Amino acid sequence: MRYSKLFIPTLRDDPADAEVISHKLLLRAGYIRRVTSGVYDYLPMGLRVLRKIEAVVREELTRAGAQELLMPMVQPSELWEKSGRMEKYGPELLRFKDRHGHESCLGPTHEEVICDLVSRELRSYKQLPMNLYQIQTKFRDEIRPRFGLMRGREFIMKDAYSFHADDACLNAEYDNMFATYCRIFERFNLKFRPVEADGGTIGGNKTHEFHVLAESGEDLIAHCSGCDYAANVEKASSQRALQTFECSALQTVDTPHATSAEDVAALLSVPTSQLLKTLVYRVTGGENDGVIVAACVLGDDQLQEIKLIHALAADAVEMATDEEVSTVGGITGFIGPQGLNAMVLMDNSLIDATGLVAGANQKDVHVTGLDVSRDLKSVSFVDLRETRAGDSCEKCGSAIELSRGIEVGQVFALGTQYTESMEVMFQNQEGKRAVATMGCYGIGISRLMAAVVEQCNDDAGIVWPAELAPFQLGLISMGKSEEVLEASEAIYNQLLDAGIEVLWDERKERPGVKFKDAELLGLPMQLVIGDRGLKEGVVEMGWRKGERSEVALADAVNIVIDRLKPSGCTN
Ligand code: ATP
Ligand code: MG
């Protein structure tokens, strides 16, 4: 492709509203443009990268035995009513009515549609297992779309769904997909990590996320320094030291205006780890719908709400209002578990803790000397605290470390969660009707494009891994002489004939501008043809991030072909 013919609207400066490096560089280098909040145009260069990502994903999924299909973006709401997710999914599911008044939604994921399809076609165990996937546009009405392609409302996902006659077969496919994901991210040359994860609104009993490690990542990952344990902090469990302080009788103490753990600790000259923090929530969904719950962790810990939601088998929890707190006998800022007329859940780290300071459920008053097993009856202990760096690993006791990650994929062993409600049935080997068991596997194709740039960049611009670059080679003509353009065109055509993807910068721009643009765009290899070199019969060859050397003009094409394996893409 000739540069002057290609739509690459580069920007000289960083766009003001772009916070992370991938968003800045993809805008500056003319790969994407924003249409509206969380919705983007993929310009020609951006689309080429997406196609490269998709090509690798397709190749690896085909190798793994999955088949591609394409489902619609518009989904009838009846299917979501049938699966029971219509209410559960919440406002991220964009719902609308067509002219006939039929309720539909824009697909944020496709469990319902695929189950509906398979339930109508599946007859016998002989058709199983099968794994069907698509690469398709999703819509999730995210509350805060941000960071460019990282958290869009409209985005591209690869989603695969497998169906099996039994759980052993599902587990084998789960392992197959897990290994396939590792191969895909390795081919992209990414530093990534699979971690144990929470099922979110998709659900399932076994699930792993794949995270690209980057400071800008929205997720926090806990991993052990001594063994292979790694989990999203939404799910990670770990141990902290038992907090036992000298403990006398339970006493009240005046703490005027001290409502935060830090204020109370400072006032009483105790560490925040001696405080017991009580948070009051209203539960939505499940058996405890509408119930007010008090959840306790130590003063220097954070409560992980996702763990609380799971402990309650709820859909969501919301902080109780001051009025709701008072209906259970508490006062916001001075709440303690003693005597509260609410369900009390305590973090496991509080079992046998002694000498703690807690709210007294009276204004401006706390209690000291709280002995959890002596003073608190009918409380339940569960894992509620968020794992912190320096905790001990539950598997091996070594120190836990934390890193930030960008979730680029997730695999789920769903079991019969959807197949039961959606009636995906088949006749088993014994001739009986049975419910199929299911897995699902997603990769964020458009998020991956941003995640790659987060890891692969320098001060000058993007540095694409070879498999993902929009073009394999940037051919740059320096100088305006006819000889340079003629020699460049000859090389350009020979490279095209050899199947190399070349972006030929034949513009009438100054060398500085051309070099800057080439760096910004991030093509892996460059070939520079200039007047001076041409007279001596040489051209300059270089890598985006590496050495440059002169090679004979006559050898240049063969050397390039030798160094760049043709990707098979046409120009
Ligand atoms: P997140 O926790 O980041 O909201 P998720 O766990 O809800 O994501 P999944 O349902 O697991 O997402 O979807 C599969 C993949 O789709 C994710 O691993 C991610 O790479 C991608 N993805 C999800 N939401 C978005 C989004 N808003 N924008 C871009 N990609 C997304
Ligand atoms: Mg996920």
Coordinates of C-alpha atoms and ligand atoms in Angstrom, one line a residue:
M1 CA 0.0 0.0 0.0
R2 CA 1.2 3.5 -0.9
Y3 CA 1.3 5.8 2.1
S4 CA -0.3 8.7 0.2
K5 CA -3.3 6.6 -0.6
L6 CA -3.9 5.3 2.9
F7 CA -6.2 6.9 5.4
I8 CA -3.8 7.4 8.3
P9 CA -4.8 10.6 10.2
T10 CA -1.9 10.9 12.6
L11 CA -1.9 13.6 15.3
R12 CA 1.2 15.5 16.4
D13 CA 0.2 15.7 20.1
D14 CA -1.4 13.4 22.7
P15 CA -5.2 13.8 22.7
A16 CA -6.2 15.5 25.9
D17 CA -8.9 13.0 26.9
A18 CA -6.7 9.9 26.5
E19 CA -5.5 8.6 29.9
V20 CA -3.6 5.4 29.1
I21 CA -0.7 4.9 26.6
S22 CA -2.6 2.6 24.3
H23 CA -5.5 5.0 23.9
K24 CA -3.1 7.9 23.2
L25 CA -1.0 6.0 20.7
L26 CA -3.8 4.3 18.8
L27 CA -5.5 7.7 18.3
R28 CA -2.2 9.5 17.5
A29 CA -1.1 6.9 15.0
G30 CA -4.5 7.0 13.3
Y31 CA -5.6 3.5 14.1
I32 CA -8.9 4.4 15.7
R33 CA -11.3 7.3 16.2
R34 CA -14.0 7.8 18.8
V35 CA -17.6 8.0 17.6
T36 CA -19.3 8.3 20.9
S37 CA -18.7 7.2 24.5
G38 CA -17.2 3.7 24.4
V39 CA -17.8 3.3 20.6
Y40 CA -14.9 3.5 18.1
D41 CA -14.2 3.5 14.3
Y42 CA -11.4 1.1 13.4
L43 CA -9.5 3.0 10.6
P44 CA -7.6 1.0 7.9
M45 CA -4.5 0.5 10.0
G46 CA -6.5 -0.5 13.1
L47 CA -8.6 -2.9 11.1
R48 CA -5.5 -4.6 9.7
V49 CA -4.3 -5.2 13.3
L50 CA -7.7 -6.6 14.3
R51 CA -7.6 -8.9 11.3
K52 CA -4.2 -10.1 12.4
I53 CA -5.4 -10.8 15.9
E54 CA -8.4 -12.6 14.5
A55 CA -6.3 -14.7 12.1
V56 CA -4.1 -16.1 14.9
V57 CA -7.2 -16.8 17.1
R58 CA -8.9 -18.5 14.2
E59 CA -5.9 -20.6 13.4
E60 CA -5.4 -21.8 17.0
L61 CA -9.1 -22.5 17.6
T62 CA -9.3 -24.5 14.4
R63 CA -6.3 -26.4 15.5
A64 CA -8.0 -27.0 18.8
G65 CA -11.1 -28.5 17.1
A66 CA -13.5 -25.6 17.3
Q67 CA -15.8 -24.5 14.4
E68 CA -16.7 -21.0 13.5
L69 CA -20.3 -19.7 13.1
L70 CA -21.8 -16.3 13.3
M71 CA -24.8 -15.4 15.6
P72 CA -26.8 -12.2 15.5
M73 CA -26.1 -9.1 17.6
V74 CA -29.9 -8.6 18.2
Q75 CA -31.3 -11.2 20.6
P76 CA -35.0 -11.8 21.5
S77 CA -35.5 -11.0 25.2
E78 CA -37.6 -14.2 25.6
L79 CA -34.3 -16.2 25.5
W80 CA -33.0 -14.1 28.4
E81 CA -36.3 -14.6 30.3
K82 CA -35.9 -18.3 29.8
S83 CA -32.4 -18.5 31.1
G84 CA -33.4 -16.3 34.1
R85 CA -30.7 -13.6 33.3
M86 CA -33.1 -10.9 32.1
E87 CA -33.2 -9.2 35.5
K88 CA -29.8 -10.5 36.8
Y89 CA -27.7 -9.0 34.0
G90 CA -28.7 -5.4 35.0
P91 CA -28.4 -2.2 33.0
E92 CA -25.4 -3.3 31.0
L93 CA -27.9 -5.2 28.9
L94 CA -29.3 -2.7 26.3
R95 CA -33.0 -3.5 25.8
F96 CA -35.4 -2.1 23.2
K97 CA -38.6 -2.8 21.4
D98 CA -39.0 -3.1 17.7
R99 CA -42.0 -1.6 15.7
H100 CA -44.1 -4.6 16.5
G101 CA -43.5 -4.2 20.2
H102 CA -41.2 -7.2 20.5
E103 CA -38.6 -6.8 23.3
S104 CA -35.1 -7.4 22.2
C105 CA -31.6 -6.7 23.5
L106 CA -28.1 -6.2 22.1
G107 CA -26.0 -9.3 22.8
P108 CA -23.4 -8.7 25.5
T109 CA -22.6 -12.5 25.3
H110 CA -24.3 -15.4 23.6
E111 CA -25.0 -18.3 26.0
E112 CA -28.8 -17.9 25.4
V113 CA -28.6 -17.8 21.6
I114 CA -26.2 -20.7 21.3
C115 CA -28.2 -22.8 23.8
D116 CA -31.4 -22.1 21.8
L117 CA -29.7 -23.2 18.6
V118 CA -28.1 -26.3 20.0
S119 CA -31.3 -27.3 21.9
R120 CA -33.2 -27.4 18.6
E121 CA -30.6 -29.4 16.7
L122 CA -29.1 -31.8 19.3
R123 CA -30.5 -35.3 19.3
S124 CA -27.9 -37.8 20.3
Y125 CA -24.7 -38.2 22.4
K126 CA -23.1 -39.0 19.0
Q127 CA -23.2 -35.4 18.1
L128 CA -21.1 -34.5 21.2
P129 CA -18.8 -33.0 22.1
M130 CA -18.8 -29.9 19.9
N131 CA -17.2 -26.5 20.3
L132 CA -18.7 -23.6 18.3
Y133 CA -17.2 -20.1 18.2
Q134 CA -17.7 -16.7 16.6
I135 CA -15.8 -13.4 16.3
Q136 CA -18.4 -10.8 16.6
T137 CA -19.4 -7.3 17.9
K138 CA -20.8 -7.2 21.5
F139 CA -22.6 -4.4 23.2
R140 CA -22.5 -3.8 27.0
D141 CA -23.8 -0.5 28.3
E142 CA -20.9 -0.1 30.6
I143 CA -21.5 2.5 33.3
R144 CA -18.0 4.1 32.7
P145 CA -16.5 3.3 29.4
R146 CA -12.8 4.3 29.5
F147 CA -9.3 3.9 28.3
G148 CA -10.2 3.7 24.6
L149 CA -10.5 0.1 23.4
M150 CA -9.9 -1.3 26.9
R151 CA -13.4 -0.7 28.2
G152 CA -15.7 0.1 25.4
R153 CA -19.5 -0.3 25.1
E154 CA -19.3 -1.8 21.7
F155 CA -16.3 -4.1 21.3
I156 CA -15.2 -7.2 19.4
M157 CA -15.1 -10.6 21.2
K158 CA -14.3 -14.1 20.2
D159 CA -16.7 -16.3 22.1
A160 CA -16.7 -20.1 22.0
Y161 CA -19.2 -22.5 23.6
S162 CA -18.7 -26.2 24.0
F163 CA -21.3 -28.9 24.7
H164 CA -20.6 -32.3 26.2
A165 CA -22.3 -35.5 27.4
D166 CA -20.6 -35.4 30.8
D167 CA -18.3 -33.4 33.0
A168 CA -15.2 -35.4 32.4
C169 CA -15.5 -34.4 28.7
L170 CA -16.2 -30.8 29.7
N171 CA -13.1 -30.7 31.9
A172 CA -10.9 -32.1 29.1
E173 CA -12.2 -29.3 26.7
Y174 CA -11.6 -26.7 29.4
D175 CA -7.9 -27.8 29.6
N176 CA -7.8 -27.8 25.8
M177 CA -9.1 -24.2 25.6
F178 CA -6.8 -23.2 28.5
A179 CA -3.8 -24.5 26.6
T180 CA -5.0 -22.9 23.4
Y181 CA -5.3 -19.5 25.1
C182 CA -1.7 -19.8 26.3
R183 CA -0.5 -20.6 22.8
I184 CA -2.4 -17.5 21.4
F185 CA -1.0 -15.1 23.9
E186 CA 2.5 -16.6 23.5
R187 CA 2.3 -16.0 19.8
F188 CA 1.6 -12.4 20.5
N189 CA 4.7 -12.2 22.6
L190 CA 2.8 -11.0 25.6
K191 CA 3.7 -11.2 29.3
F192 CA 0.5 -12.7 30.6
R193 CA -0.8 -14.8 33.4
P194 CA -3.8 -17.1 33.8
V195 CA -5.4 -16.7 37.2
E196 CA -8.3 -18.2 39.2
A197 CA -11.3 -16.0 38.9
D198 CA -14.8 -15.1 39.8
G199 CA -17.6 -16.1 37.4
G200 CA -19.3 -12.7 37.4
T201 CA -22.6 -12.6 35.6
I202 CA -21.6 -15.5 33.4
G203 CA -21.3 -17.8 36.4
G204 CA -19.9 -21.4 36.5
N205 CA -18.0 -23.4 39.0
K206 CA -14.5 -23.3 37.5
T207 CA -13.1 -20.3 35.7
H208 CA -9.7 -18.7 34.9
E209 CA -9.0 -15.3 33.5
F210 CA -6.0 -14.5 31.3
H211 CA -4.3 -11.2 32.2
V212 CA -1.8 -9.2 30.2
L213 CA 0.5 -7.6 32.9
A214 CA 0.4 -3.8 32.7
E215 CA 0.5 -1.0 35.2
S216 CA -2.6 0.5 33.5
G217 CA -4.6 -2.7 34.1
E218 CA -7.9 -2.3 35.9
D219 CA -7.6 -5.7 37.7
L220 CA -5.5 -6.6 40.7
I221 CA -3.9 -10.0 40.6
A222 CA -2.6 -11.9 43.6
H223 CA 0.2 -14.4 43.0
C224 CA 2.4 -16.4 45.2
S225 CA 6.2 -15.8 45.3
G226 CA 6.8 -19.5 46.2
C227 CA 4.3 -21.5 44.1
D228 CA 2.0 -21.3 41.1
Y229 CA -1.0 -19.9 43.0
A230 CA -2.5 -16.9 41.2
A231 CA -6.0 -15.4 41.4
N232 CA -7.9 -12.2 40.8
V233 CA -8.2 -10.4 44.1
E234 CA -12.0 -10.6 43.7
K235 CA -11.5 -14.3 44.4
A236 CA -8.0 -14.7 45.9
S237 CA -7.8 -16.1 49.5
S238 CA -4.8 -15.8 51.7
Q239 CA -3.9 -15.7 55.4
R240 CA -2.9 -12.8 57.6
A241 CA -1.5 -13.1 61.1
L242 CA -4.1 -13.6 63.9
Q243 CA -4.7 -10.3 65.8
T244 CA -4.6 -11.0 69.5
F245 CA -4.2 -8.0 71.7
E246 CA -4.3 -7.9 75.5
C247 CA -7.9 -8.3 76.4
S248 CA -9.7 -7.1 79.6
A249 CA -13.5 -6.8 79.9
L250 CA -15.5 -5.1 77.3
Q251 CA -15.5 -1.4 78.1
T252 CA -17.0 1.7 76.4
V253 CA -14.8 4.6 75.5
D254 CA -15.7 8.1 74.2
T255 CA -14.6 8.7 70.7
P256 CA -16.2 12.0 69.7
H257 CA -16.4 12.5 65.9
A258 CA -14.0 9.6 65.2
T259 CA -15.9 7.6 62.6
S260 CA -13.1 6.1 60.4
A261 CA -10.8 3.3 61.5
E262 CA -7.8 5.7 61.1
D263 CA -9.4 8.4 63.3
V264 CA -10.3 5.9 66.1
A265 CA -6.9 4.3 66.0
A266 CA -5.2 7.7 66.2
L267 CA -7.4 8.8 69.1
L268 CA -6.9 5.6 71.1
S269 CA -3.2 5.2 70.1
V270 CA -3.7 1.6 68.7
P271 CA -2.8 0.2 65.3
T272 CA -5.7 0.1 62.8
S273 CA -5.3 -3.7 62.8
Q274 CA -6.7 -3.7 66.3
L275 CA -9.9 -2.2 65.0
L276 CA -12.9 -4.2 63.9
K277 CA -14.6 -2.5 61.0
T278 CA -18.4 -3.2 60.5
L279 CA -20.0 -2.4 57.1
V280 CA -23.7 -2.6 56.7
Y281 CA -25.3 -3.7 53.4
R282 CA -28.7 -4.3 51.9
V283 CA -28.9 -7.5 49.8
T284 CA -30.5 -7.9 46.4
G285 CA -31.5 -11.2 44.9
G286 CA -31.4 -14.8 46.2
E287 CA -32.8 -16.1 49.5
N288 CA -31.6 -13.0 51.4
D289 CA -33.2 -10.5 49.1
G290 CA -33.9 -7.2 51.0
V291 CA -32.1 -8.4 54.2
I292 CA -29.7 -6.0 56.0
V293 CA -26.3 -7.6 56.7
A294 CA -23.4 -6.5 58.8
A295 CA -20.0 -7.6 57.4
C296 CA -16.8 -7.3 59.6
V297 CA -13.1 -7.2 58.7
L298 CA -10.1 -5.8 60.6
G299 CA -9.5 -2.1 60.4
D300 CA -6.6 -2.3 58.0
D301 CA -8.3 -4.7 55.6
Q302 CA -10.7 -3.9 52.8
L303 CA -13.9 -5.9 52.4
Q304 CA -14.1 -7.6 49.0
E305 CA -17.8 -7.1 48.0
I306 CA -17.7 -9.9 45.5
K307 CA -16.9 -12.4 48.2
L308 CA -19.7 -11.0 50.3
I309 CA -22.1 -11.4 47.4
H310 CA -21.1 -15.1 47.0
A311 CA -21.3 -15.8 50.8
L312 CA -24.9 -14.5 50.6
A313 CA -25.7 -16.2 47.2
A314 CA -27.0 -12.8 46.2
D315 CA -27.0 -10.8 42.9
A316 CA -25.7 -7.6 44.5
V317 CA -25.1 -5.8 47.8
E318 CA -25.5 -2.1 48.3
M319 CA -24.3 0.0 51.2
A320 CA -27.2 0.5 53.7
T321 CA -28.5 4.0 54.2
D322 CA -28.2 5.7 57.6
E323 CA -31.9 4.9 58.2
E324 CA -31.5 1.3 57.3
V325 CA -28.5 1.1 59.7
S326 CA -30.6 2.6 62.5
T327 CA -33.4 0.1 61.9
V328 CA -31.0 -2.7 62.9
G329 CA -29.8 -0.8 66.0
G330 CA -26.7 0.8 64.6
I331 CA -25.4 4.4 64.1
T332 CA -23.3 5.1 61.0
G333 CA -19.7 5.7 62.0
F334 CA -20.1 3.9 65.3
I335 CA -21.4 0.5 64.2
G336 CA -20.2 -2.7 66.0
P337 CA -21.5 -6.3 65.7
Q338 CA -22.5 -6.6 69.4
G339 CA -26.3 -6.6 69.8
L340 CA -27.0 -5.6 66.1
N341 CA -30.4 -6.9 65.0
A342 CA -29.0 -8.1 61.6
M343 CA -27.3 -11.1 60.1
V344 CA -23.5 -10.7 61.0
L345 CA -20.8 -12.2 58.7
M346 CA -17.2 -12.0 59.9
D347 CA -14.0 -12.5 58.0
N348 CA -12.2 -15.7 58.9
S349 CA -9.2 -13.6 60.1
L350 CA -11.4 -12.6 63.1
I351 CA -11.9 -16.1 64.5
D352 CA -10.3 -16.1 67.9
A353 CA -9.2 -12.4 67.6
T354 CA -9.0 -10.6 71.0
G355 CA -8.6 -7.2 72.5
L356 CA -10.3 -5.4 69.5
V357 CA -11.9 -2.0 69.3
A358 CA -15.3 -1.8 67.7
G359 CA -18.2 0.7 67.3
A360 CA -20.6 0.6 70.3
N361 CA -23.8 1.4 68.3
Q362 CA -24.0 4.7 70.3
K363 CA -23.1 8.1 68.9
D364 CA -19.4 9.0 69.6
V365 CA -18.7 5.8 71.5
H366 CA -16.6 2.7 70.8
V367 CA -15.9 -0.4 72.8
T368 CA -12.5 -1.8 73.7
G369 CA -11.4 -5.3 74.8
L370 CA -13.7 -7.1 72.3
D371 CA -13.0 -10.9 72.3
V372 CA -14.7 -12.3 69.3
S373 CA -15.4 -15.8 70.6
R374 CA -16.3 -14.6 74.1
D375 CA -18.4 -11.5 73.2
L376 CA -20.1 -12.4 69.9
K377 CA -22.7 -15.1 69.5
S378 CA -24.4 -16.3 66.4
V379 CA -22.0 -14.8 63.9
S380 CA -20.8 -16.7 60.8
F381 CA -17.2 -16.7 59.6
V382 CA -16.5 -16.6 55.9
D383 CA -13.7 -15.3 53.6
L384 CA -14.5 -11.5 53.1
R385 CA -11.2 -9.6 53.2
E386 CA -9.3 -8.6 50.1
T387 CA -5.9 -10.2 49.8
R388 CA -3.0 -7.9 50.4
A389 CA 0.7 -8.0 49.4
G390 CA 2.7 -9.8 52.1
D391 CA -0.2 -12.1 53.1
S392 CA 0.8 -15.8 53.4
C393 CA -0.2 -18.2 50.5
E394 CA -2.8 -20.8 51.7
K395 CA -1.1 -23.4 49.5
C396 CA 2.6 -23.0 50.5
G397 CA 2.9 -20.2 53.1
S398 CA 5.1 -18.0 51.0
A399 CA 4.5 -14.3 50.6
I400 CA 1.7 -13.1 48.2
E401 CA 2.5 -10.4 45.7
L402 CA 0.2 -8.1 43.8
S403 CA 0.3 -7.0 40.1
R404 CA -2.0 -5.2 37.8
G405 CA -3.5 -6.9 34.8
I406 CA -5.7 -6.3 31.8
E407 CA -8.2 -9.2 31.4
V408 CA -8.0 -10.3 27.8
G409 CA -9.7 -13.6 28.1
Q410 CA -11.7 -15.9 30.4
V411 CA -12.6 -19.6 30.3
F412 CA -15.6 -21.1 32.2
A413 CA -16.7 -24.6 33.0
L414 CA -20.4 -23.8 33.3
G415 CA -21.8 -27.2 33.9
T416 CA -25.6 -27.3 33.4
Q417 CA -26.2 -23.7 34.5
Y418 CA -27.6 -22.6 31.1
T419 CA -28.3 -26.0 29.5
E420 CA -30.8 -26.9 32.2
S421 CA -32.9 -23.7 31.9
M422 CA -32.5 -23.6 28.1
E423 CA -33.3 -27.3 27.8
V424 CA -30.3 -28.4 25.9
M425 CA -31.0 -32.2 26.0
F426 CA -29.8 -35.2 24.2
Q427 CA -30.3 -39.0 24.2
N428 CA -27.4 -40.6 26.1
Q429 CA -25.7 -43.9 25.5
E430 CA -28.3 -45.7 27.7
G431 CA -31.1 -44.2 25.5
K432 CA -32.2 -41.8 28.3
R433 CA -32.8 -38.0 27.9
A434 CA -30.0 -36.1 29.6
V435 CA -29.0 -32.4 30.0
A436 CA -25.8 -31.5 28.2
T437 CA -23.0 -29.9 30.1
M438 CA -21.3 -26.7 28.8
G439 CA -18.3 -24.5 28.8
C440 CA -17.7 -21.0 27.4
Y441 CA -14.5 -19.2 26.4
G442 CA -14.1 -15.5 25.6
I443 CA -11.2 -13.4 24.2
G444 CA -11.5 -9.6 24.0
I445 CA -10.2 -9.1 20.4
S446 CA -10.4 -5.3 20.5
R447 CA -9.2 -5.0 24.1
L448 CA -6.3 -7.2 23.1
M449 CA -5.2 -4.6 20.5
A450 CA -5.0 -2.0 23.3
A451 CA -3.4 -4.5 25.7
V452 CA -0.6 -5.3 23.2
V453 CA 0.1 -1.6 22.8
E454 CA 0.3 -1.1 26.6
Q455 CA 3.1 -3.7 26.6
C456 CA 4.7 -2.8 23.3
N457 CA 5.6 0.8 23.0
D458 CA 8.4 3.3 23.6
D459 CA 8.7 7.1 23.6
A460 CA 8.4 7.3 19.8
G461 CA 5.3 5.2 19.4
I462 CA 4.0 1.7 19.0
V463 CA 6.3 -1.4 18.6
W464 CA 4.1 -4.1 17.1
P465 CA 5.0 -7.8 17.6
A466 CA 5.7 -9.3 14.2
E467 CA 2.5 -11.3 14.1
L468 CA 0.3 -8.3 14.7
A469 CA 1.8 -5.4 12.7
P470 CA -0.6 -3.9 10.1
F471 CA 2.3 -4.1 7.6
Q472 CA 5.4 -6.2 7.9
L473 CA 7.7 -3.6 6.3
G474 CA 7.9 0.2 6.0
L475 CA 9.6 1.2 2.8
I476 CA 10.7 4.8 3.0
S477 CA 11.8 6.8 0.0
M478 CA 14.1 9.7 1.1
G479 CA 14.6 12.6 -1.3
K480 CA 12.5 13.6 -4.3
S481 CA 14.6 12.4 -7.2
E482 CA 13.1 10.3 -9.9
E483 CA 15.9 7.7 -9.3
V484 CA 14.9 7.2 -5.7
L485 CA 11.2 6.8 -6.6
E486 CA 11.9 4.5 -9.5
A487 CA 14.2 2.2 -7.4
S488 CA 11.7 2.3 -4.5
E489 CA 8.8 1.3 -6.8
A490 CA 10.8 -1.6 -8.3
I491 CA 11.6 -2.9 -4.8
Y492 CA 8.0 -2.3 -3.7
N493 CA 6.6 -4.4 -6.5
Q494 CA 9.1 -7.2 -6.0
L495 CA 8.2 -7.4 -2.3
L496 CA 4.5 -7.4 -3.1
D497 CA 5.1 -10.2 -5.6
A498 CA 6.8 -12.1 -2.8
G499 CA 3.8 -11.8 -0.5
I500 CA 5.3 -9.2 1.9
E501 CA 3.0 -6.6 3.3
V502 CA 4.6 -3.3 2.5
L503 CA 3.7 0.2 3.4
W504 CA 5.6 2.4 1.0
D505 CA 6.1 6.0 2.2
E506 CA 6.4 7.8 -1.2
R507 CA 5.0 11.1 0.2
K508 CA 6.7 14.4 -0.6
E509 CA 7.5 15.0 3.1
R510 CA 10.7 15.9 4.8
P511 CA 12.8 12.9 6.1
G512 CA 12.2 13.9 9.7
V513 CA 8.4 13.7 9.2
K514 CA 8.6 10.3 7.5
F515 CA 10.9 8.8 10.2
K516 CA 8.7 10.2 13.0
D517 CA 5.6 8.7 11.4
A518 CA 7.3 5.4 10.8
E519 CA 8.3 5.2 14.5
L520 CA 4.8 6.2 15.6
L521 CA 3.1 3.5 13.4
G522 CA 5.4 0.9 14.8
L523 CA 6.0 -1.4 11.8
P524 CA 8.7 -4.0 12.8
M525 CA 11.0 -3.5 9.8
Q526 CA 12.2 -0.5 7.7
L527 CA 13.9 -0.2 4.4
V528 CA 15.2 3.3 3.6
I529 CA 16.1 4.3 0.0
G530 CA 17.9 7.6 -0.4
D531 CA 19.8 9.5 -3.1
R532 CA 23.2 9.1 -1.4
G533 CA 22.9 5.4 -0.8
L534 CA 21.6 4.8 -4.3
K535 CA 24.7 6.3 -5.8
E536 CA 26.7 3.8 -3.9
G537 CA 24.3 1.0 -4.6
V538 CA 23.2 0.5 -1.0
V539 CA 20.0 0.9 1.1
E540 CA 19.5 1.0 4.8
M541 CA 17.7 -1.8 6.6
G542 CA 16.6 -1.6 10.2
W543 CA 14.3 -2.9 12.9
R544 CA 11.8 -0.7 14.7
K545 CA 13.7 -1.3 17.9
G546 CA 17.2 -2.4 17.1
E547 CA 20.2 -2.3 14.8
R548 CA 20.3 -0.6 11.4
S549 CA 22.7 -1.7 8.6
E550 CA 23.4 -1.0 5.0
V551 CA 22.8 -3.7 2.5
A552 CA 23.4 -3.8 -1.3
L553 CA 20.4 -2.6 -3.3
A554 CA 20.6 -5.7 -5.4
D555 CA 20.3 -8.0 -2.3
A556 CA 17.7 -6.0 -0.4
V557 CA 14.6 -7.8 -1.6
N558 CA 16.0 -11.2 -0.8
I559 CA 17.3 -10.2 2.6
V560 CA 13.9 -8.8 3.5
I561 CA 12.1 -11.9 2.3
D562 CA 14.5 -14.0 4.2
R563 CA 14.0 -12.1 7.4
L564 CA 10.3 -11.7 7.3
K565 CA 8.3 -14.9 6.9
P566 CA 5.4 -13.9 4.5
S567 CA 2.2 -14.0 6.5
G568 CA 0.1 -15.1 3.6
C569 CA -2.0 -11.9 3.8
T570 CA -2.7 -10.1 0.5
N571 CA -2.3 -6.4 0.2
Ligands
ATP1 P1 -14.5 -7.1 32.8 O1 -14.4 -7.8 34.1 O2 -13.3 -6.4 32.3 O3 -15.7 -6.2 32.7 P2 -15.9 -9.4 31.9 O4 -15.3 -10.4 32.8 O5 -17.2 -8.9 32.2 O6 -14.8 -8.2 31.7 P3 -16.3 -11.5 30.0 O7 -17.7 -11.6 30.1 O8 -15.4 -12.5 30.6 O9 -15.8 -10.0 30.4 O10 -15.9 -11.3 28.4 C1 -14.8 -11.9 27.7 C2 -13.7 -10.9 27.3 O11 -14.3 -9.8 26.6 C3 -13.0 -10.3 28.5 O12 -12.0 -11.2 29.0 C4 -12.5 -9.0 27.9 O13 -11.2 -9.3 27.3 C5 -13.5 -8.7 26.9 N1 -14.4 -7.6 27.4 C6 -15.3 -7.6 28.3 N2 -15.9 -6.4 28.5 C7 -15.3 -5.6 27.6 C8 -15.4 -4.2 27.3 N3 -16.3 -3.4 28.0 N4 -14.6 -3.6 26.4 C9 -13.7 -4.4 25.7 N5 -13.5 -5.7 26.0 C10 -14.3 -6.3 26.9
MG2 MG -14.4 -12.0 32.4

